[in-house]
XYZ file of C-alpha atoms in Angstrom:
626
model
C -24.789 38.687 14.531
C -23.854 41.794 16.473
C -25.488 40.809 19.751
C -25.666 38.000 22.290
C -28.855 35.995 21.831
C -30.191 33.254 24.045
C -33.348 31.206 23.834
C -34.967 30.587 27.228
C -36.921 27.374 27.376
C -39.959 28.825 29.169
C -42.768 30.365 27.163
C -46.079 31.930 28.022
C -48.979 29.461 27.865
C -51.462 29.729 25.051
C -54.498 28.947 27.202
C -57.375 31.367 26.750
C -60.199 29.502 28.517
C -59.702 27.624 31.766
C -62.588 25.489 33.062
C -63.685 26.154 36.611
C -62.661 22.696 37.810
C -59.126 23.267 36.532
C -58.481 26.137 38.950
C -57.738 25.704 42.636
C -60.182 26.974 45.214
C -58.035 30.042 45.826
C -59.164 31.441 42.462
C -62.182 33.680 42.897
C -65.375 33.546 40.914
C -67.446 36.610 40.114
C -71.175 36.473 40.805
C -73.410 39.222 39.419
C -76.535 39.623 41.531
C -79.285 41.101 39.365
C -81.013 42.505 42.420
C -84.271 43.330 40.653
C -83.724 41.845 37.225
C -84.331 44.460 34.538
C -86.162 46.888 36.856
C -84.598 50.330 36.571
C -85.614 53.918 37.246
C -84.093 55.137 33.964
C -84.417 53.872 30.407
C -81.028 54.084 28.667
C -81.723 53.455 25.008
C -78.917 50.923 24.596
C -79.591 48.914 27.785
C -78.718 45.276 27.123
C -80.410 44.000 30.288
C -83.851 45.182 29.167
C -83.345 43.375 25.864
C -83.270 40.100 27.845
C -86.742 40.764 29.235
C -85.510 39.476 32.582
C -88.122 39.367 35.327
C -88.559 42.531 37.321
C -90.471 43.235 40.493
C -88.981 40.439 42.617
C -85.602 40.868 44.219
C -82.496 39.035 45.360
C -82.598 38.226 49.090
C -80.064 37.230 51.760
C -81.203 33.652 51.162
C -79.710 33.800 47.664
C -76.392 34.999 49.111
C -76.260 32.189 51.671
C -76.921 29.721 48.874
C -73.871 30.962 46.967
C -71.655 30.296 49.949
C -72.998 26.746 50.181
C -72.378 26.084 46.487
C -68.834 27.377 46.220
C -67.535 26.348 49.613
C -64.187 27.936 50.405
C -63.736 29.522 46.977
C -63.503 33.362 47.217
C -66.498 35.258 45.869
C -66.413 38.654 44.158
C -69.964 39.972 44.267
C -71.412 42.511 41.829
C -74.662 44.221 42.883
C -76.250 44.998 39.560
C -79.492 45.431 37.708
C -81.369 47.141 36.258
C -80.731 49.610 39.046
C -79.704 47.959 42.335
C -80.796 50.911 44.493
C -84.430 50.262 43.522
C -84.296 47.390 46.015
C -84.792 49.950 48.791
C -82.714 50.774 51.850
C -84.071 48.145 54.251
C -83.571 45.318 51.770
C -80.132 46.605 50.807
C -79.057 46.784 54.467
C -80.103 43.181 55.018
C -78.290 42.074 51.885
C -75.070 43.870 52.841
C -75.231 42.409 56.347
C -75.460 38.931 54.852
C -72.524 39.631 52.542
C -70.509 40.859 55.530
C -71.285 37.637 57.376
C -70.070 35.435 54.530
C -66.348 34.686 55.139
C -65.628 33.845 51.487
C -66.973 37.148 50.113
C -63.806 39.178 49.628
C -65.123 42.010 47.471
C -68.504 43.646 46.862
C -69.070 46.113 44.032
C -72.258 48.075 43.416
C -72.960 49.495 39.941
C -75.460 52.355 39.917
C -76.761 54.954 37.494
C -76.345 57.483 40.306
C -79.858 58.927 40.149
C -80.889 57.810 43.658
C -77.487 58.051 45.308
C -77.624 60.462 48.254
C -76.168 60.923 51.730
C -78.610 58.451 53.277
C -77.458 55.742 50.908
C -73.807 56.497 51.670
C -74.534 56.415 55.403
C -76.143 53.016 54.910
C -73.103 51.713 53.008
C -70.771 53.016 55.731
C -72.823 51.277 58.412
C -73.365 47.922 56.730
C -70.435 47.413 54.317
C -67.780 50.167 54.671
C -65.517 48.603 52.023
C -68.211 48.620 49.335
C -66.806 49.519 45.937
C -69.056 51.888 44.012
C -69.286 52.125 40.274
C -71.228 54.844 38.458
C -72.385 54.571 34.863
C -71.412 57.741 33.007
C -70.617 57.945 29.308
C -68.104 60.764 29.513
C -69.369 64.328 29.203
C -72.906 65.639 28.716
C -72.884 64.950 24.987
C -71.590 61.440 25.542
C -74.484 60.701 27.896
C -77.118 61.554 25.301
C -78.308 57.917 25.171
C -78.828 57.783 28.938
C -82.369 59.033 29.565
C -85.265 58.811 31.951
C -88.549 57.284 30.838
C -89.760 60.849 30.192
C -86.960 61.304 27.661
C -84.974 63.784 29.768
C -81.229 63.503 30.353
C -79.984 61.991 33.607
C -76.498 63.499 33.241
C -77.126 66.197 35.921
C -78.004 63.462 38.426
C -74.756 61.631 37.605
C -72.761 64.806 38.210
C -74.488 65.312 41.560
C -73.664 61.734 42.569
C -69.985 62.093 41.688
C -69.710 65.419 43.528
C -71.387 63.900 46.576
C -68.923 61.005 46.582
C -66.044 63.479 46.492
C -67.562 65.479 49.366
C -67.778 62.284 51.393
C -64.184 61.435 50.437
C -65.285 58.274 48.702
C -63.857 57.022 45.454
C -65.599 55.263 42.602
C -65.125 53.723 39.212
C -66.813 54.865 36.019
C -68.274 52.658 33.314
C -68.325 54.550 30.026
C -70.132 53.101 27.027
C -68.398 54.187 23.824
C -71.013 55.336 21.308
C -70.877 57.713 18.317
C -71.535 60.526 20.804
C -67.903 60.331 21.985
C -66.074 59.192 18.851
C -63.349 61.589 17.772
C -63.355 63.263 21.198
C -61.399 60.794 23.330
C -59.042 63.373 24.864
C -61.926 65.720 25.668
C -63.944 62.926 27.258
C -61.069 61.589 29.366
C -60.189 65.090 30.535
C -63.808 65.681 31.533
C -64.030 62.462 33.537
C -60.770 63.346 35.285
C -62.296 66.594 36.617
C -64.317 64.518 39.091
C -62.146 63.967 42.145
C -63.956 60.792 43.188
C -63.071 58.889 40.022
C -60.279 56.341 40.406
C -61.026 54.006 37.506
C -62.627 54.183 34.073
C -63.770 51.163 32.109
C -64.494 51.828 28.440
C -67.162 49.480 27.092
C -68.048 49.278 23.389
C -71.582 49.570 22.058
C -71.185 46.723 19.557
C -74.899 46.748 18.759
C -74.945 46.712 14.959
C -76.980 43.496 15.207
C -79.764 45.224 17.185
C -82.421 45.842 14.528
C -85.628 45.983 16.572
C -86.575 48.341 19.417
C -87.993 47.042 22.668
C -91.703 46.429 22.724
C -93.759 48.709 24.935
C -94.983 46.818 27.991
C -97.894 49.114 28.905
C -100.794 50.750 27.132
C -98.757 53.896 26.554
C -95.352 54.109 24.965
C -92.925 56.212 27.007
C -90.988 59.061 25.356
C -87.768 57.078 25.873
C -89.129 54.068 23.976
C -90.298 56.335 21.148
C -86.779 57.749 20.928
C -85.366 54.255 20.879
C -87.724 53.192 18.094
C -86.459 56.077 15.952
C -82.834 55.086 16.679
C -83.126 51.456 15.581
C -83.453 50.246 11.999
C -82.493 47.480 9.623
C -78.878 48.719 9.584
C -78.611 48.477 13.356
C -78.839 50.903 16.241
C -77.778 54.538 15.937
C -75.782 54.214 19.155
C -73.699 51.331 17.779
C -70.045 51.539 16.810
C -67.714 49.169 14.979
C -64.792 47.313 16.577
C -62.355 49.435 14.552
C -63.919 52.653 15.897
C -63.673 51.333 19.441
C -59.993 50.478 19.029
C -59.180 53.962 17.742
C -61.106 55.577 20.592
C -59.369 53.492 23.260
C -55.927 54.266 21.801
C -56.678 57.996 21.697
C -58.057 57.837 25.230
C -54.989 55.956 26.455
C -52.668 58.463 24.778
C -54.407 61.331 26.564
C -54.538 59.388 29.832
C -50.763 58.997 29.652
C -49.908 62.404 28.204
C -52.039 64.390 30.655
C -50.806 62.385 33.644
C -54.270 61.039 34.488
C -52.691 57.596 34.966
C -51.320 58.807 38.313
C -54.839 58.781 39.773
C -57.096 56.876 37.401
C -56.920 53.312 36.123
C -58.091 53.092 32.512
C -59.310 49.799 31.087
C -58.890 48.048 28.744
C -55.599 49.986 28.449
C -54.223 48.793 31.799
C -55.194 45.191 31.107
C -53.393 45.294 27.744
C -50.327 46.915 29.323
C -50.139 44.282 32.039
C -50.359 41.461 29.517
C -47.745 43.113 27.283
C -45.454 43.196 30.313
C -46.116 39.522 31.062
C -48.257 40.265 34.132
C -51.615 38.841 35.094
C -54.924 40.684 35.047
C -58.382 40.152 36.500
C -59.955 41.528 33.306
C -61.651 38.424 31.912
C -61.352 39.631 28.296
C -57.572 39.332 28.688
C -57.419 36.292 30.971
C -58.204 32.579 30.910
C -60.792 32.909 33.707
C -63.654 33.670 31.363
C -67.329 32.696 31.343
C -66.636 29.588 33.399
C -65.660 31.848 36.317
C -68.406 34.481 35.943
C -72.007 33.900 36.997
C -75.267 35.810 37.147
C -78.310 35.112 39.276
C -81.779 36.617 38.953
C -84.603 37.213 41.431
C -86.622 34.286 40.077
C -83.827 31.889 41.069
C -82.193 31.447 37.680
C -78.458 30.883 37.944
C -76.332 31.137 34.820
C -73.125 32.222 33.249
C -71.856 35.733 32.487
C -74.637 38.316 32.099
C -73.125 39.507 28.806
C -74.110 36.200 27.233
C -77.621 35.950 25.765
C -80.368 34.645 28.003
C -81.985 32.185 28.422
C -79.185 30.346 26.548
C -76.717 31.245 29.317
C -78.927 29.768 32.022
C -77.308 26.853 33.843
C -79.726 25.599 36.493
C -82.007 26.884 39.254
C -80.013 28.289 42.142
C -81.972 26.071 44.528
C -80.931 22.972 42.565
C -77.201 23.680 42.857
C -75.883 21.819 45.883
C -72.151 22.163 45.170
C -69.627 23.475 42.704
C -69.678 20.088 41.003
C -73.327 20.668 40.047
C -72.335 23.983 38.505
C -69.473 22.561 36.466
C -71.689 19.707 35.255
C -74.240 22.275 34.065
C -71.496 24.287 32.397
C -70.306 21.327 30.345
C -73.884 20.509 29.357
C -74.601 24.060 28.205
C -74.456 24.362 24.371
C -73.634 28.075 24.485
C -70.587 27.602 26.732
C -69.493 24.638 24.637
C -69.667 26.842 21.535
C -67.696 29.530 23.379
C -64.919 27.126 24.308
C -64.780 25.847 20.735
C -64.654 29.410 19.441
C -61.616 30.084 21.604
C -59.741 27.190 20.006
C -59.309 29.390 16.915
C -56.880 31.460 19.007
C -54.308 28.659 19.051
C -52.398 29.916 15.997
C -52.882 33.645 16.660
C -49.662 35.502 17.544
C -51.611 37.855 19.818
C -53.123 35.179 22.045
C -50.671 35.616 24.936
C -51.684 39.258 25.371
C -55.216 39.201 23.984
C -56.427 36.214 25.965
C -59.165 35.603 23.423
C -61.293 38.636 24.225
C -64.960 38.514 25.190
C -66.635 35.215 24.382
C -70.109 36.776 24.360
C -69.193 39.484 21.863
C -67.333 37.131 19.557
C -70.226 34.697 19.664
C -72.753 37.408 18.745
C -70.630 38.685 15.867
C -69.995 35.236 14.471
C -73.675 34.334 14.730
C -74.745 37.548 12.982
C -72.109 37.787 10.247
C -70.507 34.357 10.067
C -67.148 35.728 11.191
C -65.496 37.297 14.213
C -62.611 38.676 12.132
C -63.567 42.314 12.762
C -63.569 41.689 16.510
C -60.192 39.937 16.439
C -58.710 42.634 14.202
C -59.666 45.369 16.657
C -58.038 43.437 19.507
C -54.834 43.259 17.484
C -55.028 47.011 16.831
C -55.409 47.681 20.551
C -52.360 45.579 21.372
C -50.216 47.034 18.582
C -51.114 50.568 19.609
C -50.593 50.019 23.325
C -47.183 48.469 22.595
C -46.228 51.736 20.877
C -47.559 53.893 23.732
C -45.506 51.846 26.177
C -42.360 52.383 24.103
C -42.908 55.997 23.037
C -45.643 57.621 25.150
C -44.543 61.121 24.139
C -45.244 60.322 20.483
C -48.838 59.004 20.488
C -49.446 59.298 16.737
C -47.389 56.152 16.162
C -50.008 54.120 18.029
C -52.163 54.283 14.891
C -49.551 52.768 12.563
C -51.102 49.859 10.675
C -47.817 48.236 9.639
C -46.162 47.863 13.041
C -47.390 44.728 14.819
C -46.572 43.408 18.257
C -45.151 39.900 18.183
C -44.167 37.492 20.979
C -40.746 36.822 19.495
C -38.392 34.349 21.122
C -36.990 36.275 24.098
C -33.793 38.039 23.122
C -31.255 38.765 25.810
C -28.280 41.107 25.884
C -25.746 40.606 28.649
C -25.726 44.339 29.449
C -27.888 46.459 27.163
C -26.790 49.789 28.655
C -23.121 48.922 28.187
C -23.838 47.722 24.639
C -25.463 51.048 23.743
C -22.604 52.985 25.349
C -19.976 51.023 23.392
C -21.889 51.548 20.161
C -21.409 55.328 20.236
C -18.090 55.671 22.126
C -14.930 55.177 20.034
C -12.744 55.201 23.143
C -14.182 52.038 24.689
C -11.786 49.051 24.328
C -13.119 46.308 22.080
C -12.066 42.738 22.732
C -11.721 40.199 19.900
C -14.995 38.481 19.027
C -15.573 34.760 18.668
C -16.734 34.360 15.080
C -17.373 30.952 13.550
C -19.219 30.212 10.331
C -21.342 27.072 9.974
C -21.740 25.043 6.799
C -25.138 26.742 6.423
C -23.623 30.236 6.553
C -24.570 31.039 10.157
C -22.099 33.290 11.963
C -21.964 32.911 15.729
C -19.634 32.036 18.574
C -19.712 28.263 17.989
C -20.161 27.930 14.219
C -23.307 25.815 14.411
C -26.658 26.230 12.648
C -29.673 27.425 14.604
C -29.891 30.302 17.043
C -26.658 30.339 19.023
C -24.739 32.744 21.252
C -22.908 35.493 19.409
C -20.599 38.164 20.736
C -21.858 41.732 20.749
C -20.465 43.841 17.933
C -20.905 47.342 16.551
C -19.631 49.414 13.607
C -16.613 50.578 15.637
C -15.453 47.006 16.233
C -12.695 45.865 13.837
C -14.579 42.597 13.178
C -17.902 44.290 12.476
C -18.175 43.289 8.827
C -16.977 39.745 9.524
C -19.767 39.302 12.085
C -22.640 40.097 9.698
C -23.990 37.346 7.458
C -23.600 38.127 3.776
C -27.235 38.457 2.720
C -27.960 40.828 5.606
C -24.863 43.006 5.242
C -26.000 45.736 2.857
C -29.259 46.394 4.711
C -27.495 46.360 8.091
C -24.850 48.740 6.753
C -27.503 51.105 5.402
C -29.442 51.190 8.668
C -26.369 51.677 10.835
C -24.500 54.142 8.613
C -27.238 56.133 6.859
C -29.895 55.929 9.552
C -27.395 55.999 12.463
C -29.456 53.299 14.195
C -28.307 50.578 16.583
C -28.594 46.977 15.371
C -28.792 44.379 18.128
C -29.492 41.343 15.952
C -29.424 40.203 12.351
C -30.093 36.946 10.552
C -29.820 36.426 6.815
C -32.388 33.626 6.851
C -31.379 29.991 6.778
C -33.007 26.979 5.122
C -31.087 24.614 7.450
C -31.207 21.903 4.806
C -30.310 18.458 6.084
C -30.136 19.545 9.713
C -33.660 18.790 10.873
C -33.921 22.351 12.163
C -36.841 24.624 11.344
C -35.864 27.231 8.722
C -35.224 30.729 10.040
C -36.489 33.928 8.429
C -34.551 37.057 7.532
C -34.482 39.612 10.333
C -32.770 42.817 11.372
C -33.365 44.006 14.936
C -33.112 47.682 15.896
C -32.558 48.894 19.458
C -33.638 52.555 19.805
C -31.612 54.653 22.203
C -34.543 56.830 23.317
C -38.313 56.996 23.126
C -38.062 59.707 20.491
C -35.752 57.562 18.382
C -38.138 54.621 18.754
C -40.979 56.682 17.311
C -38.790 58.071 14.520
C -37.432 54.650 13.527
C -40.894 53.073 13.571
C -42.186 55.819 11.268
C -39.205 55.508 8.931
C -39.542 51.742 8.737
C -43.241 52.143 7.974
C -42.348 54.403 5.036
C -39.756 51.901 3.832
C -42.281 49.065 3.867
C -44.816 51.270 2.077
C -42.251 51.972 -0.647
C -41.489 48.256 -0.993
C -45.154 47.273 -1.152
C -45.864 45.641 -4.502
C -42.203 45.128 -5.376
C -41.376 42.174 -3.151
C -41.543 38.606 -4.501
C -44.974 37.054 -4.119
C -43.683 34.458 -1.659
C -42.287 37.090 0.725
C -43.982 39.340 3.271
C -42.199 42.252 4.951
C -43.229 43.075 8.512
C -42.402 45.702 11.093
C -42.456 44.032 14.507
C -42.737 45.683 17.906
C -41.026 43.577 20.554
C -38.745 43.757 23.583
C -35.335 42.499 24.573
C -34.055 42.151 28.103
C -30.752 42.830 29.816
C -29.344 39.943 31.842
C -27.458 42.241 34.177
C -30.384 44.496 35.164
C -33.471 42.538 34.077
C -34.733 45.683 32.374
C -36.869 45.394 29.250
C -35.988 47.491 26.190
C -38.480 48.300 23.410
C -37.108 47.083 20.082
C -38.149 47.062 16.424
C -37.571 44.158 14.083
C -37.688 44.310 10.306
C -38.514 40.826 9.063
C -39.071 39.009 5.807
C -41.299 35.978 6.268
C -42.999 33.509 3.921
C -46.223 34.949 2.521
C -49.504 33.147 3.303
C -49.819 29.856 1.401
C -46.132 29.998 0.347
C -43.519 27.357 1.041
C -40.092 27.843 2.538
C -38.629 26.774 -0.802
C -40.542 29.546 -2.587
C -39.469 31.986 0.105
C -35.748 31.277 -0.207
C -35.953 31.369 -4.007
C -36.930 35.046 -3.889
C -35.245 36.095 -0.648
C -32.171 37.709 -2.245
C -34.384 39.869 -4.441
C -36.539 40.817 -1.447
C -33.503 41.891 0.585
C -32.150 43.938 -2.334
C -35.518 45.684 -2.663
C -35.649 46.519 1.051
C -32.069 47.750 1.002
C -32.784 50.006 -1.980
C -35.863 51.605 -0.403
C -34.055 51.973 2.934
C -31.285 53.943 1.246
C -33.849 56.325 -0.196
C -36.167 56.628 2.821
C -35.527 59.934 4.605
C -36.252 60.804 8.195
C -39.976 61.425 8.604
C -42.294 62.814 11.266
C -45.125 60.319 10.882
C -45.790 56.872 9.487
C -46.990 56.250 5.931
C -50.322 54.615 6.790
C -52.394 57.751 6.194
C -50.756 58.195 2.779
C -50.497 54.565 1.716
C -52.478 52.133 3.869
C -51.036 48.615 3.889
C -52.596 45.981 1.720
C -54.999 43.675 3.591
C -53.213 40.616 4.943
C -55.002 38.269 7.306
C -51.656 36.868 8.463
C -50.853 40.134 10.268
C -53.177 38.924 13.012
């Protein structure tokens, strides 16, 4: 092994759903106040709230807010003023509601989500007077074309009203977030859409939401004697194959990656937070996030209450199944948690999340959206498409983190992020400098060979410390295990790449240790080299596809290593050979020599390339890549 490897004992937890009672009272809950149920002054064709047929007319009152404080005690509350359209509650009622929220000591954040049609200076004056720290969100699906599904009841576009609202916010020096529903109207135009949103000075955050409505096969029923133009348009847009505004999970993943690439490349990240990109980045970096799709605080920490007193779980879940109990019947948090555990839908959601236990993406993904996975599994019998798109998002964002100037690599289908055992170099910068500088003194390395063929500093099987080596070190060849040598030599000499780790694969027979797979780890010097090596490795794997032994799977892994001296993280690429699905370790080691020879041969004949091979030769389907 040419590098120093250590195995820290701490690992990231695999939990993807944490019950409310298992969090301390410092952890906030989110409560969505459906101020007037489904009542809205516009009729967006894809509106999910109207599909619930929630009661309109009545409205949330200060009494409801006081009740929330009594239920949750000292637990912080994040309040969402939602609808329908919350501004239809009227100014007097809104002022009273905001005053009550101000008076509640546990309310630490209030967010209002509006379509922007009614927003004017009088409303902003009211917000300034009654809740100056109110966060405002505006629903806008990108540019004018993107907003083609957002209509008034008369069938006319509301986009001009949204523009007026955003310009007014900028004039008043107020900021806002944008919720953008990704529909076919924006597909293929991610950069254009993100650039357009960024022209509005008030925008500080964008949340991209998918229109996963392929299971919507019936339009809403008209509630009056006359059918509005908007409902006629909706009826024409919905059929047996789903809704015309619907997209697939794969389309959403590609859009988000393209949007994130533009967000980074154009420098929009300096002013605007883009989700789910930021949530994925934070999880990739081992940081926490409040985005429930990426965190363990899921449906058990999100609630919705309606004007008729219904109190239930997250509003993205189907109603009435998500209903928990009447708000008036909840005397304490214990009543809420009891209702949660008795709710069949939440029980099914928790059980669904148990399938994440063996998924290599779980530490970053966090399980995704329970409501969406539940709908997909109920409709099709599987949530594989949903989980696959989450993996694509994570793989692509890992590339954009490592090589933001080379966004095309984010769409590689062979390079997968993996939470490998943390690999540590004593001083990564010094290691890279020694690799290329012949004048640097090189001290003798400690090289011991175990009975199993492991080469490390102590001569024992298993992952052990090894001194850092490079091709200019006189003991370079002696430090590389025999089966790995020819591939390592090809990558370092022909490709001029830096190898920070190699393992020839060990059965560890008779030791009680878990077998180890073949691996070669590459440490790119620059972002450009990272992108070039990832593309070249993709081509090598494409060339080897179909020629490897049946018991062996080749993978290109995106990962990171850290430097002990500085704590800095370095993007790395690992080329691995692992047992194929349903294969045994014995089968794997029987064909491993042949597999390594095949990879070495294709590596010798793989030239430098400008893009990965996925567009030319897509990888064969393999469920184990997720």
